XYZ file of C-alpha atoms in Angstrom:
321
model
C 4.670 20.768 -29.687
C 8.417 19.666 -29.721
C 9.990 17.639 -26.856
C 12.307 20.497 -25.944
C 9.403 22.884 -25.381
C 7.280 20.020 -23.505
C 10.374 19.559 -21.144
C 10.480 23.315 -20.506
C 6.742 23.425 -20.156
C 7.099 20.291 -17.434
C 10.084 21.569 -15.547
C 8.875 25.338 -15.298
C 5.417 24.388 -14.391
C 6.121 21.722 -12.043
C 8.800 23.935 -10.046
C 6.283 26.940 -10.128
C 3.348 24.614 -8.630
C 5.954 22.952 -6.261
C 6.801 26.472 -4.704
C 2.788 27.259 -4.617
C 2.124 23.867 -2.733
C 4.658 24.903 -0.205
C 3.357 28.430 0.176
C -0.234 26.612 0.682
C 1.316 24.621 3.303
C 1.807 21.314 1.755
C 4.744 19.490 0.770
C 6.486 20.739 -2.188
C 6.189 17.491 -4.034
C 2.388 17.705 -3.752
C 2.609 20.747 -6.194
C 4.760 18.973 -8.547
C 2.535 15.818 -8.843
C -0.494 18.004 -9.349
C 1.563 20.085 -12.082
C 1.899 16.944 -14.172
C -1.844 16.030 -14.156
C -2.830 19.747 -14.856
C -0.378 19.750 -17.843
C -0.865 16.232 -19.151
C -3.396 14.212 -20.937
C -5.790 14.264 -18.141
C -6.379 18.268 -18.401
C -4.549 20.803 -20.623
C -2.672 18.205 -23.048
C 0.503 20.409 -23.200
C 2.908 17.757 -22.257
C 2.618 13.976 -23.190
C 4.654 11.186 -22.086
C 7.312 9.629 -24.421
C 10.520 8.087 -24.529
C 12.605 11.131 -23.678
C 10.494 11.949 -20.669
C 10.528 8.451 -19.782
C 14.037 8.081 -19.810
C 14.858 11.560 -17.817
C 12.410 10.553 -15.434
C 14.107 7.294 -14.708
C 17.232 9.060 -14.176
C 15.376 11.246 -11.811
C 14.651 8.300 -9.737
C 18.228 7.224 -9.614
C 19.652 10.690 -9.105
C 16.896 11.134 -5.972
C 17.974 7.576 -4.697
C 21.790 8.458 -4.715
C 21.192 11.743 -3.254
C 19.334 10.047 -0.359
C 22.075 7.518 0.329
C 24.467 10.393 0.632
C 22.127 12.255 3.032
C 21.526 9.027 5.210
C 22.962 8.523 8.637
C 24.294 5.034 8.269
C 24.753 4.409 12.278
C 21.217 5.784 12.553
C 19.931 3.188 9.880
C 22.161 0.364 11.658
C 20.633 1.195 14.936
C 16.790 0.979 13.542
C 17.228 -2.071 11.658
C 15.036 -4.098 13.577
C 12.096 -1.175 13.540
C 12.855 -0.874 9.756
C 12.353 -4.819 9.278
C 9.210 -5.199 11.399
C 7.625 -2.015 9.615
C 8.655 -3.582 6.021
C 7.250 -7.154 6.619
C 3.912 -5.556 8.151
C 3.589 -2.969 5.243
C 3.857 -5.740 2.681
C 1.529 -8.519 4.874
C -1.254 -6.444 5.367
C -1.954 -4.942 1.693
C -0.974 -8.229 0.107
C -3.583 -10.312 2.034
C -6.335 -7.636 2.068
C -6.062 -6.738 -1.666
C -6.094 -10.250 -2.513
C -9.225 -11.003 -0.257
C -10.933 -8.043 -2.158
C -9.848 -8.901 -5.512
C -11.422 -12.340 -4.876
C -14.567 -10.819 -3.238
C -15.199 -8.766 -6.519
C -14.791 -12.225 -8.665
C -11.230 -12.003 -9.862
C -9.369 -15.209 -10.567
C -7.048 -16.137 -7.783
C -3.779 -15.708 -9.683
C -4.801 -12.041 -10.504
C -6.226 -11.508 -7.111
C -2.708 -12.375 -5.805
C -1.189 -10.055 -8.233
C -3.505 -7.043 -6.982
C -1.857 -7.838 -3.443
C 1.640 -7.582 -4.720
C 1.136 -4.285 -6.892
C -0.334 -2.562 -3.453
C 2.240 -4.335 -1.039
C 5.158 -1.936 -2.737
C 6.363 1.229 -1.349
C 7.818 4.493 -2.954
C 10.805 5.421 -1.372
C 11.150 8.734 -3.862
C 8.304 10.694 -2.771
C 8.788 10.080 0.994
C 12.474 11.195 0.724
C 11.434 14.370 -0.819
C 9.112 15.286 2.059
C 11.644 14.070 4.899
C 14.463 16.027 3.165
C 12.343 18.954 3.109
C 11.243 18.576 6.797
C 15.009 17.833 7.808
C 14.110 14.414 8.908
C 16.443 12.058 6.832
C 18.966 11.503 9.597
C 16.262 11.248 12.649
C 15.059 8.024 13.642
C 11.550 8.105 11.901
C 13.933 8.907 8.820
C 16.231 5.827 9.403
C 13.135 3.654 9.972
C 11.104 4.738 7.006
C 14.039 4.556 4.791
C 15.559 1.259 5.900
C 11.659 0.003 5.572
C 11.127 1.388 2.004
C 14.581 -0.359 0.723
C 13.437 -3.554 2.457
C 9.613 -3.301 1.315
C 10.907 -2.755 -2.420
C 13.240 -6.106 -1.956
C 10.230 -7.815 -0.815
C 8.107 -6.528 -3.553
C 10.342 -7.567 -6.040
C 11.004 -11.154 -4.533
C 7.025 -11.517 -4.670
C 7.156 -10.604 -8.309
C 9.623 -12.740 -9.030
C 8.096 -15.858 -7.230
C 4.665 -15.057 -8.994
C 6.405 -15.055 -12.275
C 8.228 -18.461 -11.633
C 4.631 -19.711 -10.345
C 2.095 -18.113 -12.951
C 4.564 -17.355 -15.785
C 4.953 -14.032 -17.441
C 8.060 -11.424 -18.001
C 9.323 -10.367 -14.546
C 12.379 -8.649 -13.068
C 15.161 -6.672 -14.890
C 18.270 -4.964 -13.707
C 16.456 -1.747 -14.420
C 14.129 -2.673 -11.610
C 16.631 -3.190 -9.107
C 19.021 -0.059 -9.993
C 17.131 2.405 -7.429
C 17.923 0.042 -4.479
C 21.376 -0.247 -5.985
C 22.012 3.424 -6.469
C 20.772 4.057 -2.995
C 23.463 1.688 -1.620
C 26.186 3.485 -3.619
C 24.785 6.700 -1.972
C 25.523 5.229 1.313
C 29.028 4.033 0.181
C 30.089 7.509 -1.275
C 28.394 9.129 2.007
C 31.798 7.869 3.859
C 34.072 9.976 1.501
C 35.619 13.220 2.426
C 34.313 14.816 -0.730
C 30.672 13.764 -0.041
C 29.275 17.140 0.585
C 30.410 18.602 -2.362
C 28.914 15.711 -4.199
C 25.648 16.184 -2.440
C 25.637 19.724 -3.254
C 25.986 19.338 -7.040
C 23.673 16.195 -6.974
C 20.847 18.332 -5.400
C 21.446 21.370 -7.705
C 20.970 19.204 -10.933
C 18.255 17.466 -9.404
C 16.060 20.254 -7.938
C 16.381 22.195 -11.303
C 16.122 19.668 -13.961
C 15.691 15.801 -13.111
C 13.541 16.077 -9.930
C 10.642 18.168 -11.493
C 10.655 15.924 -14.744
C 10.178 12.687 -12.712
C 7.499 13.925 -10.248
C 5.769 15.865 -12.789
C 5.901 12.405 -15.189
C 3.890 10.547 -12.610
C 1.207 12.990 -12.865
C 1.387 13.046 -16.608
C 0.150 8.981 -16.334
C -3.232 10.027 -15.021
C -6.010 9.784 -17.626
C -9.645 10.678 -16.884
C -11.046 8.631 -19.838
C -13.769 6.197 -18.524
C -13.368 7.478 -14.854
C -17.328 7.720 -14.680
C -17.799 4.018 -14.773
C -15.092 2.892 -12.561
C -14.830 5.656 -9.436
C -16.419 3.843 -7.069
C -13.968 1.164 -7.500
C -11.233 3.425 -7.257
C -12.322 5.220 -4.231
C -12.568 1.904 -2.406
C -9.045 0.878 -3.813
C -7.606 4.260 -2.848
C -8.874 4.038 0.726
C -7.780 0.376 1.134
C -4.263 1.424 -0.491
C -3.765 4.242 2.028
C -5.226 2.314 4.984
C -3.355 -0.876 4.682
C 0.164 0.929 4.537
C -0.590 3.137 7.340
C -1.795 0.886 9.752
C 0.402 -2.061 8.655
C 3.642 -0.161 8.825
C 2.498 1.573 11.964
C 1.631 -1.854 13.798
C 5.217 -3.149 12.822
C 6.817 0.352 14.067
C 4.719 -0.058 17.259
C 6.070 -3.834 17.720
C 9.664 -2.298 17.281
C 8.688 0.068 20.234
C 8.513 3.436 18.702
C 6.284 5.800 20.182
C 2.950 6.539 18.854
C 3.728 10.112 16.940
C 6.694 8.445 15.607
C 4.950 5.236 14.518
C 2.279 7.156 12.915
C 4.859 9.004 10.997
C 6.294 5.948 9.752
C 3.013 4.589 8.690
C 2.139 7.657 6.667
C 5.771 7.505 5.205
C 5.350 3.967 3.703
C 1.810 4.930 1.950
C 3.039 6.368 -1.483
C 3.143 3.669 -3.900
C 4.613 5.802 -6.647
C 7.191 4.559 -9.363
C 7.344 1.221 -7.682
C 4.016 0.450 -7.984
C 3.810 1.702 -11.285
C 7.050 -0.726 -12.224
C 4.980 -3.902 -10.626
C 1.659 -2.893 -12.376
C 3.461 -2.403 -15.697
C 4.952 -5.977 -15.339
C 1.595 -7.212 -14.883
C 0.277 -5.447 -18.130
C 3.218 -6.582 -20.043
C 2.956 -10.245 -19.077
C -0.444 -9.973 -19.621
C -1.454 -10.645 -16.196
C -4.126 -7.834 -15.793
C -6.249 -6.260 -18.692
C -5.765 -2.697 -19.659
C -8.628 -1.290 -18.161
C -7.601 -2.808 -14.736
C -4.322 -1.328 -15.138
C -5.592 2.263 -15.778
C -7.578 1.951 -12.480
C -4.274 0.813 -10.641
C -2.498 3.609 -12.206
C -5.057 6.166 -10.827
C -5.135 4.646 -7.310
C -1.313 4.412 -7.453
C -1.001 8.009 -8.263
C -3.731 9.256 -5.885
C -2.230 7.374 -3.082
C 1.120 9.044 -3.775
C -0.689 12.517 -3.643
C -2.235 11.539 -0.330
C 1.203 10.270 1.203
C 2.917 13.502 1.479
C -0.511 15.128 2.755
C -0.577 12.862 5.711
C 3.353 12.733 6.665
C 4.122 16.490 6.593
C 1.794 17.300 9.597
C 2.779 13.867 11.483
C 6.467 15.084 11.306
C 5.433 18.414 13.177
C 4.184 16.281 16.060
C 7.394 14.362 16.588
């Protein structure tokens, strides 16, 4: 099947299942992620990952980050900087420590165990942005704390990867790894222009009908069910740990910053998704031969499942604020 046909199938299928997800009471992004799993190698084999889809997916991340910058209330972000910082730090420290300890208990060498911690310390801002935008919460206190914390969290994760590579060797960061954060900041700057409303309108149109479905659908394409019967107990344990460490770690940080309980819980849920950031860090580990292919496969499944769980947790909590 040609790449153009695959792209059409991916875009149409993702948009349709995204709307179905909304009708069923879930966030649209949940349906889009599930669409990728159904149409990809895991089930129907209609769409395969490749250079074109990967490149368009990366552009989708950048456009999503730029759009988020355009929609973000800079004043609200500045007022909630303390909350965002505490949320980011606690959201990194808790999974970093617990995943390292669990990997050591499972018998992995300490350098690999530390890398496990770094992979699951990362947060994906893109999935949460989609849910916050859908709920009209990007300009709220929770939206400002989550956005600020997610950006800081990504920076901390990248610093950890850089430090890890310096200490243990391997190939680490590139400019493409930093681009999503840079583009988000550009969006914040463009936000100040008089024409930002028109730019936002066209960015959303281009994203919603082309780039965003490819990005969210492509995450599901990375799931493979081969060998799952042997490793599913480990995957379940790691998924529970991935969700709990971010949810409670970030929530504790928000509470220390004096956010009320409903807001802190929403912030915690907003930080659960690992998405593309977790995949980037895991890919660095695979490329540098820091983790084996089978461990990488299990990590990818846990990252994607946590990415699907995050909007399911976040949406109902946003309604309680």
